[in-house]
XYZ file of C-alpha atoms in Angstrom:
180
model
C -12.895 -15.537 -60.290
C -9.648 -16.263 -58.572
C -8.933 -12.567 -58.198
C -12.295 -12.068 -56.437
C -11.495 -14.947 -54.034
C -8.137 -13.458 -53.217
C -9.664 -10.023 -52.499
C -12.350 -11.640 -50.292
C -9.629 -13.566 -48.429
C -7.653 -10.350 -47.848
C -10.773 -8.591 -46.535
C -11.450 -11.453 -44.115
C -7.875 -11.197 -42.834
C -8.334 -7.472 -42.285
C -11.636 -7.978 -40.439
C -10.055 -10.667 -38.245
C -7.175 -8.334 -37.405
C -9.594 -5.515 -36.503
C -11.626 -7.924 -34.350
C -8.508 -9.062 -32.483
C -7.850 -5.490 -31.367
C -11.485 -4.357 -30.963
C -12.876 -7.261 -28.923
C -10.838 -6.584 -25.751
C -11.861 -2.920 -25.822
C -15.526 -3.795 -26.337
C -15.486 -6.454 -23.611
C -13.814 -4.039 -21.155
C -16.437 -1.410 -21.947
C -19.235 -3.946 -21.334
C -17.639 -4.978 -18.024
C -17.450 -1.374 -16.835
C -20.897 -0.312 -18.072
C -22.855 -3.279 -16.733
C -20.493 -4.330 -13.908
C -20.179 -7.816 -15.364
C -17.174 -9.937 -14.444
C -15.586 -7.386 -12.098
C -14.404 -9.076 -8.904
C -15.902 -7.727 -5.701
C -13.307 -9.285 -3.427
C -11.601 -7.238 -0.774
C -7.912 -6.666 -1.285
C -6.921 -4.712 1.829
C -6.904 -6.513 5.170
C -6.826 -3.345 7.234
C -9.587 -0.840 7.613
C -9.675 2.699 6.332
C -9.566 5.218 9.159
C -10.729 8.624 7.917
C -11.309 9.843 11.487
C -7.633 9.383 12.407
C -5.791 12.709 11.966
C -2.531 13.146 10.097
C 0.664 12.209 11.924
C 1.639 15.809 12.709
C -1.633 16.172 14.663
C -1.008 13.117 16.859
C -0.369 13.955 20.548
C 3.145 12.495 20.635
C 6.274 13.428 22.573
C 9.174 14.621 20.447
C 10.693 12.168 18.012
C 12.936 12.211 14.971
C 12.003 10.200 11.918
C 14.375 8.822 9.310
C 16.837 11.200 7.724
C 15.255 10.741 4.306
C 11.903 12.311 3.608
C 9.358 10.140 1.862
C 9.367 7.027 4.050
C 6.230 5.083 4.790
C 5.553 4.540 8.491
C 4.425 1.475 10.337
C 3.245 3.019 13.606
C 2.170 0.761 16.451
C 0.943 1.251 19.980
C 3.232 -0.641 22.342
C 1.352 -0.231 25.615
C 0.603 -3.976 25.944
C 3.245 -6.751 25.639
C 5.709 -4.290 24.160
C 8.690 -6.621 23.738
C 6.624 -9.113 21.724
C 4.944 -6.404 19.649
C 8.230 -4.640 18.859
C 9.798 -7.963 17.824
C 6.762 -8.871 15.734
C 6.921 -5.667 13.692
C 10.725 -5.773 13.478
C 10.411 -9.218 11.841
C 7.809 -7.910 9.393
C 10.102 -4.990 8.549
C 12.965 -7.390 7.813
C 10.665 -9.531 5.649
C 10.078 -6.566 3.327
C 13.521 -7.232 1.848
C 14.713 -4.603 -0.609
C 11.674 -2.422 0.166
C 12.560 -2.240 3.891
C 14.535 1.041 3.611
C 11.329 2.758 2.452
C 9.569 1.954 5.739
C 10.237 3.305 9.235
C 8.702 1.758 12.336
C 7.291 4.210 14.866
C 6.816 2.609 18.277
C 4.541 4.534 20.608
C 4.963 3.598 24.255
C 6.834 0.771 25.948
C 9.815 0.732 28.251
C 12.289 -1.208 26.075
C 15.078 0.278 23.975
C 14.256 0.841 20.288
C 15.162 -2.000 17.935
C 17.180 -1.278 14.755
C 15.195 0.817 12.286
C 12.682 1.837 14.922
C 11.825 5.273 16.295
C 10.339 5.366 19.796
C 8.081 7.991 21.319
C 5.289 8.310 23.892
C 1.694 9.466 23.904
C 1.369 12.879 25.565
C -2.361 12.397 25.660
C -4.286 9.222 24.723
C -6.585 10.067 21.781
C -10.025 8.455 21.563
C -9.193 6.768 18.215
C -6.235 4.917 19.773
C -6.482 1.390 21.207
C -3.806 -0.777 22.870
C -1.873 -2.777 20.280
C -3.288 -0.826 17.332
C -1.182 -0.625 14.149
C -1.323 2.085 11.480
C 0.211 2.286 7.996
C 0.987 5.934 7.229
C 1.939 7.293 3.812
C 4.923 9.623 3.223
C 2.613 12.632 3.498
C 1.549 11.684 7.034
C -1.937 10.413 6.152
C -3.145 7.206 7.819
C -3.805 4.761 5.000
C -4.833 1.641 6.932
C -5.518 0.769 10.546
C -5.386 -2.659 12.201
C -6.568 -4.067 15.504
C -4.275 -5.912 17.910
C -5.432 -9.318 16.646
C -4.170 -8.725 13.101
C -1.670 -11.199 11.681
C 1.683 -10.113 10.359
C 0.890 -11.700 7.005
C -2.107 -9.436 6.423
C -0.132 -6.283 7.232
C 2.752 -7.539 5.078
C 0.420 -8.131 2.116
C -1.122 -4.667 2.386
C 2.186 -2.872 2.943
C 3.884 -4.712 0.073
C 0.992 -3.834 -2.207
C 1.155 -0.157 -1.215
C 4.919 -0.016 -1.763
C 4.587 -1.708 -5.145
C 1.797 0.642 -6.282
C 3.667 3.751 -5.053
C 7.211 3.716 -6.421
C 9.960 5.442 -4.472
C 10.161 8.996 -5.791
C 13.747 9.305 -4.577
C 14.902 6.675 -7.077
C 13.016 8.053 -10.091
C 15.134 9.985 -12.585
C 14.599 13.721 -12.539
C 12.276 14.941 -15.269
C 13.845 17.473 -17.571
C 11.829 20.564 -18.404
C 9.495 20.538 -15.351
């Protein structure tokens, strides 16, 4: 009798252990299949801009980007209140902390000298997708990831840019893979 109780107790332990590992998988499957419990909140503050061409297609005067390939760009139109806009994005760049070297600021327009870490250029031709004070986050491949209007707060751009940098590790710092 006691042997049967011990075997039953061992089986219950095994079933409990299986349930501990199976329940999260089953609940995740239910969430995905029936869309239950998945948050619908918006995480990006900027807007996607599929109609904006890649950076190499922008009608810009000559400019030289950072020496290192693979930087993200924070491009901004500086045709209105340029000194304030340049300072605003310089402060955001500094607030990125240790991630700041991965980002280059591209100022388009304005009559002031470039601030540290900034590349300045001019529009050769004003494209129809451009607006005064517009800000774009551009990935290392030159694709526009997010676009912001002039009224955007620095905090929103900072949140989005920090998230993008965190989700896309710097390839330059990854160890080389052997055998590729």
